[in-house]
Coordinates of C-alpha atoms in Angstrom, one line a residue:
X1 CA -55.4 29.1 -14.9
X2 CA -53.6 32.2 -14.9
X3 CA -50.2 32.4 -16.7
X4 CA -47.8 32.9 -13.9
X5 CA -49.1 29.8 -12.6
X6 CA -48.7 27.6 -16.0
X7 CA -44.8 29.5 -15.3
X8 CA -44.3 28.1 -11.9
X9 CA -46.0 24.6 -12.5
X10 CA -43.4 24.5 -15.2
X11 CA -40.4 25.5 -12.9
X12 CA -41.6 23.1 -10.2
X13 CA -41.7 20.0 -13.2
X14 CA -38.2 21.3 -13.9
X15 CA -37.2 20.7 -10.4
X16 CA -38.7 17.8 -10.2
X17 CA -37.0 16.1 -13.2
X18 CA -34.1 17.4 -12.2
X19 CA -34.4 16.0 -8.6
X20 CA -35.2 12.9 -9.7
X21 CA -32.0 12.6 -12.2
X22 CA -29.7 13.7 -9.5
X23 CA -31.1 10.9 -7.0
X24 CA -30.5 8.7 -10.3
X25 CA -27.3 9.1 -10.9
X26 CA -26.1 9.4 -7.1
X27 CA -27.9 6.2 -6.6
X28 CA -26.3 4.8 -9.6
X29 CA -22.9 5.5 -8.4
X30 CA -23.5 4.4 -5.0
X31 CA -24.3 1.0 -6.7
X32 CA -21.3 1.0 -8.8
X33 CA -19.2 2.0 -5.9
X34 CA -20.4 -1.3 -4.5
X35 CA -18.5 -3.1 -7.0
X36 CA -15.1 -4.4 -6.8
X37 CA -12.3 -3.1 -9.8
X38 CA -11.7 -6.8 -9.6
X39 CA -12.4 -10.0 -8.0
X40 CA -10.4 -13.1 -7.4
X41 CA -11.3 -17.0 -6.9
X42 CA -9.3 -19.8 -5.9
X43 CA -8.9 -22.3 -8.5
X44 CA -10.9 -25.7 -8.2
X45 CA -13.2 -24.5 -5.1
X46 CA -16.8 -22.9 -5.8
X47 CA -17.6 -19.7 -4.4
X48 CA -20.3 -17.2 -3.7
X49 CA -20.1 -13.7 -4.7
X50 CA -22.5 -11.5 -2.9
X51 CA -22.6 -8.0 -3.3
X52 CA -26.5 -7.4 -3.2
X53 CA -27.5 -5.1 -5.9
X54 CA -29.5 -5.8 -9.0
X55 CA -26.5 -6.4 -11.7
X56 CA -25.4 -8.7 -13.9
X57 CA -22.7 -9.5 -16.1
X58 CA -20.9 -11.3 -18.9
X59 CA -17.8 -13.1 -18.7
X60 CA -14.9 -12.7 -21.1
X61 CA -11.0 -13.9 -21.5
X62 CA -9.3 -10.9 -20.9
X63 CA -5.5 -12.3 -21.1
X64 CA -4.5 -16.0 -22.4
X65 CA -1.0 -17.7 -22.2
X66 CA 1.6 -17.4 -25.2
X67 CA 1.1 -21.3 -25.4
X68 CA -1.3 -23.4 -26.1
X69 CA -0.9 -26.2 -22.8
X70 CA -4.3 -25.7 -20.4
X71 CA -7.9 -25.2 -21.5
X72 CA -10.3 -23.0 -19.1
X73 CA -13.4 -24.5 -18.3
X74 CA -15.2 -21.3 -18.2
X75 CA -16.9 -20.7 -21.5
X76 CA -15.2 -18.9 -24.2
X77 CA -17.1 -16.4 -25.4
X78 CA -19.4 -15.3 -21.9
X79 CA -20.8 -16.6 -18.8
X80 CA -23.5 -14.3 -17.4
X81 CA -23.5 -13.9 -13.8
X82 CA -26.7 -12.8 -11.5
X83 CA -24.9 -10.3 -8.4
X84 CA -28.8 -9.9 -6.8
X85 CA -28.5 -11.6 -4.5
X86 CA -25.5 -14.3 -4.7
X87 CA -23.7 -16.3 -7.7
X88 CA -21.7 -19.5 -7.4
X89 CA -18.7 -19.9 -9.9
X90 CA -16.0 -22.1 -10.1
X91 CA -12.6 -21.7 -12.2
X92 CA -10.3 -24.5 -12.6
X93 CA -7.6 -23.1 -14.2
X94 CA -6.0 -19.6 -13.1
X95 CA -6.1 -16.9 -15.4
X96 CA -7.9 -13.4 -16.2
X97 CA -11.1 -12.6 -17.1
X98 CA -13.4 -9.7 -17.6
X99 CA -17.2 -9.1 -16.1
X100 CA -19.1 -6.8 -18.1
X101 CA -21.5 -5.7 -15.5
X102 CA -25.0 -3.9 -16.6
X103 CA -27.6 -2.5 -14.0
X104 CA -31.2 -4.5 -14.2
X105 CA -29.0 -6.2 -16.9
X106 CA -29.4 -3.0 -19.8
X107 CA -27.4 -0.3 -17.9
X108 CA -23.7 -0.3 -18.5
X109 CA -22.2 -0.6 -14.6
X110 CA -18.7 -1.2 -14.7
X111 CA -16.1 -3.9 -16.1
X112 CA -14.6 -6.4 -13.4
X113 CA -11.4 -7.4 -13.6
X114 CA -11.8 -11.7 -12.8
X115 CA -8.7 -13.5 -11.8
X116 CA -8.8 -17.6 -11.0
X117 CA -5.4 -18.0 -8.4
X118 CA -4.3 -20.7 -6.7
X119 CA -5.0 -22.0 -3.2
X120 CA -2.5 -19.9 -0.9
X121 CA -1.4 -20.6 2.7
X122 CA 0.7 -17.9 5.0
X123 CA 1.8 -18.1 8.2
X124 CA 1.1 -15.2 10.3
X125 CA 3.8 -13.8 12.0
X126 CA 2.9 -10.9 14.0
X127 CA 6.0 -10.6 15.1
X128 CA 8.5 -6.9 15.7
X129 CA 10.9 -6.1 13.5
X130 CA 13.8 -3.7 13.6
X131 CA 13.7 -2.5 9.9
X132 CA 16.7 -0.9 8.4
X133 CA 16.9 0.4 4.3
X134 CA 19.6 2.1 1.8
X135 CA 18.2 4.3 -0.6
X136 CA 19.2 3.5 -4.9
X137 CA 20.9 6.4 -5.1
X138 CA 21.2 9.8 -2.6
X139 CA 17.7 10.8 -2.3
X140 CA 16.9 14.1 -2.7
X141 CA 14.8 16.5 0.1
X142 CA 14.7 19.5 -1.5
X143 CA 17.0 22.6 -2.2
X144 CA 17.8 25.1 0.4
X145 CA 19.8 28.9 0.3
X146 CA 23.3 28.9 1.4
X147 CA 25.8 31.7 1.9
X148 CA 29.0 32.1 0.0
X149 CA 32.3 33.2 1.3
X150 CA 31.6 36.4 -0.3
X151 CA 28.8 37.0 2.1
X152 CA 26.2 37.2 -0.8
X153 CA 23.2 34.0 -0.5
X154 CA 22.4 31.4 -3.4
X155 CA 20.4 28.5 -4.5
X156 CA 22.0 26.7 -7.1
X157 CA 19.9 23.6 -6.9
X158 CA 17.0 25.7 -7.3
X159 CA 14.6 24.7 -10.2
X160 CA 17.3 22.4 -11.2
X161 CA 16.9 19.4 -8.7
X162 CA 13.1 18.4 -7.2
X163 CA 12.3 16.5 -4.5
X164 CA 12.2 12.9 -4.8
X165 CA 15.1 12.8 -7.5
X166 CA 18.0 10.2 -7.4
X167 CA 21.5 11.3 -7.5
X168 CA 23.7 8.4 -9.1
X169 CA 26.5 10.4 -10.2
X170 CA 28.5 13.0 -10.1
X171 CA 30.8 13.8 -13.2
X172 CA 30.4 10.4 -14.5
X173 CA 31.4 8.6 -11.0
X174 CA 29.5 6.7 -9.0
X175 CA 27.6 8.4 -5.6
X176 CA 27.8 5.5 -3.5
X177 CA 26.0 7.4 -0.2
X178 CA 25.6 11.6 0.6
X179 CA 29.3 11.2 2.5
X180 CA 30.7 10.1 -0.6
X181 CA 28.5 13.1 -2.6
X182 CA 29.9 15.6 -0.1
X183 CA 32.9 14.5 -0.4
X184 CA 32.7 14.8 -4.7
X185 CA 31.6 18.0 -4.1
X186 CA 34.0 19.3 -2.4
X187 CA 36.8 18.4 -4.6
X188 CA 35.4 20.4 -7.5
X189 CA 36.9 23.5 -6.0
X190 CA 34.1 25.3 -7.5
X191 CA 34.0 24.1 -11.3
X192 CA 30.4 23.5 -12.7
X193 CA 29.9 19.4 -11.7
X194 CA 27.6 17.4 -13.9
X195 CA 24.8 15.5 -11.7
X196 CA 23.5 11.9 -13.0
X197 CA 19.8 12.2 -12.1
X198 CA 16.9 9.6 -12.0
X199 CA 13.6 11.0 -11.8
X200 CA 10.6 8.4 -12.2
X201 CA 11.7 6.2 -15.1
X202 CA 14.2 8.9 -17.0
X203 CA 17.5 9.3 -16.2
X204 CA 19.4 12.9 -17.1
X205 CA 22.5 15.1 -16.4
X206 CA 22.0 18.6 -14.0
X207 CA 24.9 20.7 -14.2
X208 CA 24.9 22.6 -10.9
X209 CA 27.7 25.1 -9.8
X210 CA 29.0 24.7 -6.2
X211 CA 29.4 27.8 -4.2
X212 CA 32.3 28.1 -1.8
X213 CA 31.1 28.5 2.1
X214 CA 34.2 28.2 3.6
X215 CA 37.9 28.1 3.0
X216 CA 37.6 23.9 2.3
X217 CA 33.9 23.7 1.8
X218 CA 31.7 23.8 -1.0
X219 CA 27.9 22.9 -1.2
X220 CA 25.6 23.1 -3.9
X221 CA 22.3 23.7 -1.4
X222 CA 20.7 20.6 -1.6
X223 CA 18.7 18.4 1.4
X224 CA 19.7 14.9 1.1
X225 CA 19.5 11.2 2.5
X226 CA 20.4 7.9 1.7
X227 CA 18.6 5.8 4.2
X228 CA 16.1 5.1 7.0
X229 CA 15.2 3.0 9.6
X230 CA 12.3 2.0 12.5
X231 CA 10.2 -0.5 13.8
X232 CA 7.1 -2.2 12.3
X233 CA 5.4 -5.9 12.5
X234 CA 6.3 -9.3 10.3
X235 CA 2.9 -9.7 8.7
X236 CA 4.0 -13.2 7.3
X237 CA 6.3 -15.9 6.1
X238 CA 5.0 -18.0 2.8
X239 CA 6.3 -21.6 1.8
X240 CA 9.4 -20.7 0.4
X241 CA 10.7 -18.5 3.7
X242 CA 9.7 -15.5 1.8
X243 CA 8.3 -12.4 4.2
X244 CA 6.1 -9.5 3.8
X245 CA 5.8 -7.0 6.5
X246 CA 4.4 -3.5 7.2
X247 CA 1.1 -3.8 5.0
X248 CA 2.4 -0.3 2.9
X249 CA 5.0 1.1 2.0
X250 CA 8.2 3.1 3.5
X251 CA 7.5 6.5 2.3
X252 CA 10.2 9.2 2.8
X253 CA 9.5 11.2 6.0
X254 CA 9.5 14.8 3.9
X255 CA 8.7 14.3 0.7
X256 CA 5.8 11.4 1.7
X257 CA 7.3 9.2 -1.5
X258 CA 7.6 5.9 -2.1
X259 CA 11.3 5.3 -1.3
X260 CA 13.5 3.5 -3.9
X261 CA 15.5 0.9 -2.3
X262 CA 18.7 -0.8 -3.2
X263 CA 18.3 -3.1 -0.6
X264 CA 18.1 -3.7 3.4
X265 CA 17.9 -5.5 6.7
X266 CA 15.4 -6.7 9.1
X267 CA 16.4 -7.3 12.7
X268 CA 15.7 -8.3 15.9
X269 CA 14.1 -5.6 17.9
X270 CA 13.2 -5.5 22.1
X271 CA 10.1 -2.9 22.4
X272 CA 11.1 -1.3 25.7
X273 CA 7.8 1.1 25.8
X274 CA 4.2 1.6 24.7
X275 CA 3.3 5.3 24.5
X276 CA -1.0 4.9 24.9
X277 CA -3.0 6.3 21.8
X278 CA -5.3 9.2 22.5
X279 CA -7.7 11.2 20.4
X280 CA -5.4 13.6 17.9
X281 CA -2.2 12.1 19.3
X282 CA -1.5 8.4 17.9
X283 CA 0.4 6.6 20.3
X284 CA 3.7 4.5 19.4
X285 CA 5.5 1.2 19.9
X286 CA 9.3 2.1 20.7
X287 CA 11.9 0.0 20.9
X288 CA 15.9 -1.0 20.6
X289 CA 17.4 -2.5 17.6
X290 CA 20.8 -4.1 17.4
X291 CA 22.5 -3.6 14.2
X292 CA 25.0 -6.6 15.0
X293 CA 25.4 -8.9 12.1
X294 CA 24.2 -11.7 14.7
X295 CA 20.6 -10.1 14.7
X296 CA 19.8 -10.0 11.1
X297 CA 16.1 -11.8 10.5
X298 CA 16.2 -11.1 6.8
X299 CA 16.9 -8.8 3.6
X300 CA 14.8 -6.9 2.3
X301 CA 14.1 -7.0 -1.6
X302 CA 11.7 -4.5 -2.3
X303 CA 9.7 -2.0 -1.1
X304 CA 6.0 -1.6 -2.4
X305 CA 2.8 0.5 -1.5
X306 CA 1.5 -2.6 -0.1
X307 CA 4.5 -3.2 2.0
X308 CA 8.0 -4.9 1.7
X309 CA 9.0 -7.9 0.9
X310 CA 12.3 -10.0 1.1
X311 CA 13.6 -13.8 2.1
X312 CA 14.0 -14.4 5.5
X313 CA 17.1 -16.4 7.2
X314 CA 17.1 -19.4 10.1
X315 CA 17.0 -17.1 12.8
X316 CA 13.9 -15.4 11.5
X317 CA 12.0 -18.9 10.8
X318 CA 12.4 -20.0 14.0
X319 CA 11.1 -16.9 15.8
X320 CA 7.8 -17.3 13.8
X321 CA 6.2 -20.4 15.6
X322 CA 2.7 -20.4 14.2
X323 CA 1.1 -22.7 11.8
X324 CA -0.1 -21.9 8.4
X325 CA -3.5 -20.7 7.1
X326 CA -5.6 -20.4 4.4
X327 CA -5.4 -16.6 2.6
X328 CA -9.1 -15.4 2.9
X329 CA -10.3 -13.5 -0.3
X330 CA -11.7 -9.8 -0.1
X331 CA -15.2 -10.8 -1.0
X332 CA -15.6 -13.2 1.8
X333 CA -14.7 -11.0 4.7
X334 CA -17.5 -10.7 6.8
X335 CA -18.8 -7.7 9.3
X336 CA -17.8 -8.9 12.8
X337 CA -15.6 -10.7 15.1
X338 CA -11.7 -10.8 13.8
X339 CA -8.5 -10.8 15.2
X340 CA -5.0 -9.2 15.1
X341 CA -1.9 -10.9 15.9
X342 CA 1.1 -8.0 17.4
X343 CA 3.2 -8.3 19.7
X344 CA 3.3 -5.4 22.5
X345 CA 5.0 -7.4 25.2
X346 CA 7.8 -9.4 23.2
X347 CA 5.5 -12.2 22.5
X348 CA 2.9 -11.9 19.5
X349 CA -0.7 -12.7 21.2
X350 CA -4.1 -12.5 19.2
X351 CA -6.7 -9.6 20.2
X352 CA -10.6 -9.3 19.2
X353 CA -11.2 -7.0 16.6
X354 CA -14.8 -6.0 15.1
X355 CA -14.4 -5.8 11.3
X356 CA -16.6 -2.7 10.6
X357 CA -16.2 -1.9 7.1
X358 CA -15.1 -4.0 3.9
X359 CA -14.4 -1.1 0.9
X360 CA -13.7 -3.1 -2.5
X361 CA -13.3 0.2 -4.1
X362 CA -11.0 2.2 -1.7
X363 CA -8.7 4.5 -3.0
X364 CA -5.9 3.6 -1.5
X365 CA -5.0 -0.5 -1.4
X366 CA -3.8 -0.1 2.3
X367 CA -7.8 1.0 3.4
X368 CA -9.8 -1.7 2.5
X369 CA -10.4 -3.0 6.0
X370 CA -12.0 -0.8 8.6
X371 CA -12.4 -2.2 12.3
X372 CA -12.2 -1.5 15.6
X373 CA -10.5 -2.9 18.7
X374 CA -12.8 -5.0 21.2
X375 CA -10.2 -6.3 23.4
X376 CA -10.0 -4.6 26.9
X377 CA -6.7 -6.4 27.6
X378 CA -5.3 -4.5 24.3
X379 CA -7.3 -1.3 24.8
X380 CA -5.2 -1.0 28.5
X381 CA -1.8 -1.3 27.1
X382 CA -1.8 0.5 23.8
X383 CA -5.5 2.3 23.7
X384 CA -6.3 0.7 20.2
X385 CA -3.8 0.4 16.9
X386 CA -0.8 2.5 17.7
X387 CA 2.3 3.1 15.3
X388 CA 4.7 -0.3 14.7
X389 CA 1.7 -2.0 14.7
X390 CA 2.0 -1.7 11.5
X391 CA 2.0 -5.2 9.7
X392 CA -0.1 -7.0 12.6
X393 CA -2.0 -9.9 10.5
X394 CA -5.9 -9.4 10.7
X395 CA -7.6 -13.0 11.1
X396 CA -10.9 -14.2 10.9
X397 CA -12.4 -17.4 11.2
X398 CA -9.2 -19.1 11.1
X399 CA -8.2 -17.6 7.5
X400 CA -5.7 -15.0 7.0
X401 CA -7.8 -11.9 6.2
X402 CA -4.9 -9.1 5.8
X403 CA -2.7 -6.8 7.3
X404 CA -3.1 -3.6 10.2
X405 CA -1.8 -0.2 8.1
X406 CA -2.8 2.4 9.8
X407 CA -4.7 4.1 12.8
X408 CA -7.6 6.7 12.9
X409 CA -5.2 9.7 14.6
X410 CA -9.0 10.8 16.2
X411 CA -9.7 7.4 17.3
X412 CA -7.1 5.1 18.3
X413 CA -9.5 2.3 18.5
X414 CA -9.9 2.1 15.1
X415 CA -7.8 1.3 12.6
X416 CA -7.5 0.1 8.2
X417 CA -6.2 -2.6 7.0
X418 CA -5.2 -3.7 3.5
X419 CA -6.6 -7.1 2.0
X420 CA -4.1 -10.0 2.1
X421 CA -4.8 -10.6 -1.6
X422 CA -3.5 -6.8 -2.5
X423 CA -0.5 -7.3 -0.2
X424 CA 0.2 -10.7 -2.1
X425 CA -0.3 -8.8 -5.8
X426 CA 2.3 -6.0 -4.5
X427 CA 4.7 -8.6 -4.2
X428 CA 4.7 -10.3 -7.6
X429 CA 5.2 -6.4 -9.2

């Protein structure tokens, strides 16, 4: 054998190793994709995990109470668990635990979060809602350059203030809304000003120096906004007259944050037109609201990336006329037949959905539901999911599986959804 040949029968066992670990490891973290970063189980009821791959795992206490007043009857130091092809477990009493999951039972996998929870019932609402929030603090946009009496253009917020910062004060006073920050600003009569900032958890003073614009005008070059409003869908009302709505959160417009709230409104809300989803062009659900104190459904309390949440009044409980169901947890969602509840003509009517795609690992908590809109009597009004459907509870076999978030803006027959389990875990934040 010649010895360019022994060279290239070398290079071609090279590749082939090579090959073969790639394939390995992709194949290994498609499996551990496969995986939830944690799994719940009601309390009391046994259930079946299937996620068909060849790993098992050990269970430990992850968290115990600061008091000694239930024992678990899940074994102390580890449970090991088959995942090949299904497992039964049972946990009596709620609490966390961890899975230390190992491929063919030697190869370190992943570590699954385990959570026992108690039984949980919601009733769907479905309904539309007029949705109506005040920001903690002036919110702001961003900076911009203005131009001075003098003719001459500045940017005094430049660098100094970012988008997504709070202004609370203003020389040591209160900034109840931008009105009342315009209005600060404008008696400085040009003297440097001290902002009170909150940015993420800290909380700092600016100064900034306004620049004069007009004979009784000063600015400081800043993009602001203290509030926001639109339409979405009720998702559901719990036991204690508690709603959550939307399925994510209400991000601002320009800067695409999470908007901190000081509080806000729901309301009763007419839609008045469906504009049809097409491919690249999501269609929309618009509507009136009436900002009369008579049409108030609720106040909102927070406002999470799985949605927002708040305690609804009288008005609101009687508008929701369905009966409760059972919460359905991620890992038993099935591929197939499902149903959303929206309204789209004033009264909230179920539609056949296929479930698709169930991603335990998604990214993002709002897209762990994919499916796709059967119904032709749905598919004529709106074309699929369009925007304020936002919210519309996803059912399946009479349990409550989770909540419509968003649509696919190439295909409006399709559509995410968040789990009903993630939406309930935003809550207790």
């Amino acid at each position: 054998m010649s010895k360019q040949l022994k060279i290239y029968q070398k290079i071609l066992q090279v590749m082939i190793v090579l090959c073969i670990g790639v394939m390995a490891v992709m194949g290994y973290l498609q499996i551990q994709s496969k995986l939830p970063n944690e799994i719940r189980i009601i309390g009391g009821k046994e259930q079946a995990l299937r996620f068909g791959i060849p790993a098992s795992g050990d269970v430990y206490e992850q968290t115990v109470e600061a008091g000694d007043f239930t024992k678990s009857n899940i074994p102390k130091n580890k449970l090991h668990l088959n995942f090949k092809d299904s497992i039964t477990i049972k946990g009596d009493n709620t609490g966390e635990y961890e899975i230390q999951c190992k491929l063919f039972g030697i190869i370190p996998l992943k570590n699954v979060k385990l959570e026992v929870i108690e039984e949980k019932e919601l009733i769907p609402a479905g309904l539309p809602i007029g949705i109506y929030v005040k920001t903690k603090g002036v919110l702001v946009i961003g900076t911009g350059t203005i131009r001075g009496m003098d003719g001459i253009n500045y940017e005094p917020a430049n660098n100094l203030l970012l988008s997504g910062d709070y202004i609370e004060t203003l020389n040591g006073q209160e900034v109840k809304n931008k009105e009342d920050l315009i209005q600060k600003i404008n008696q400085s009569n040009g003297k440097e000003t001290v902002l009170g900032i909150r940015r993420g958890k800290e909380s700092f003073g600016v100064k900034v120096m306004p620049i004069q614009t007009s004979p009784e005008e000063y600015k400081i070059g800043i993009w602001v906004r203290d509030n926001t409003q639109g339409i979405g869908t009720l998702t559901f009302l719990d036991e204690f007259n508690g709603f959550g709505a939307l399925g994510h959160g209400i991000n601002d417009v320009d800067t695409s944050k999470l908007m901190e709230l000081e509080g806000g409104f729901l309301y009763h809300t007419e839609i008045v037109s469906v504009i049809k989803g097409e491919s690249g062009n999501p269609g929309e659900l618009t509507g009136v609201i009436d900002y009369a104190k008579g049409n108030v459904l609720g106040t909102i309390l927070k406002n999470t990336n799985g949605g927002i949440f708040g305690s609804g009044n009288s008005l609101l409980i009687d508008k929701v006329g369905q009966e409760a169901l059972p919460i359905c947890l991620k890992q038993d969602i099935k591929l197939g037949p499902g149903k959303i509840l929206c309204s789209v003509n004033g009264t909230p009517v179920y539609y056949d959905v296929e479930i698709t795609k169930v991603d335990y690992s998604a990214d993002s908590i709002n897209k762990g539901i994919v499916f796709k809109v059967r119904d032709e009597n749905l598919l004529a009004l709106t074309g699929g999911i369009v925007q304020g459907m936002s919210g519309s509870p996803i059912i399946q076999d009479g349990k409550f599986v989770g909540a419509v978030t968003h649509v696919f803006v190439q295909d409006s027959t399709k559509g995410f959804g968040i789990f009903i389990e993630n939406m309930l875990e935003a809550n207790l934040e």
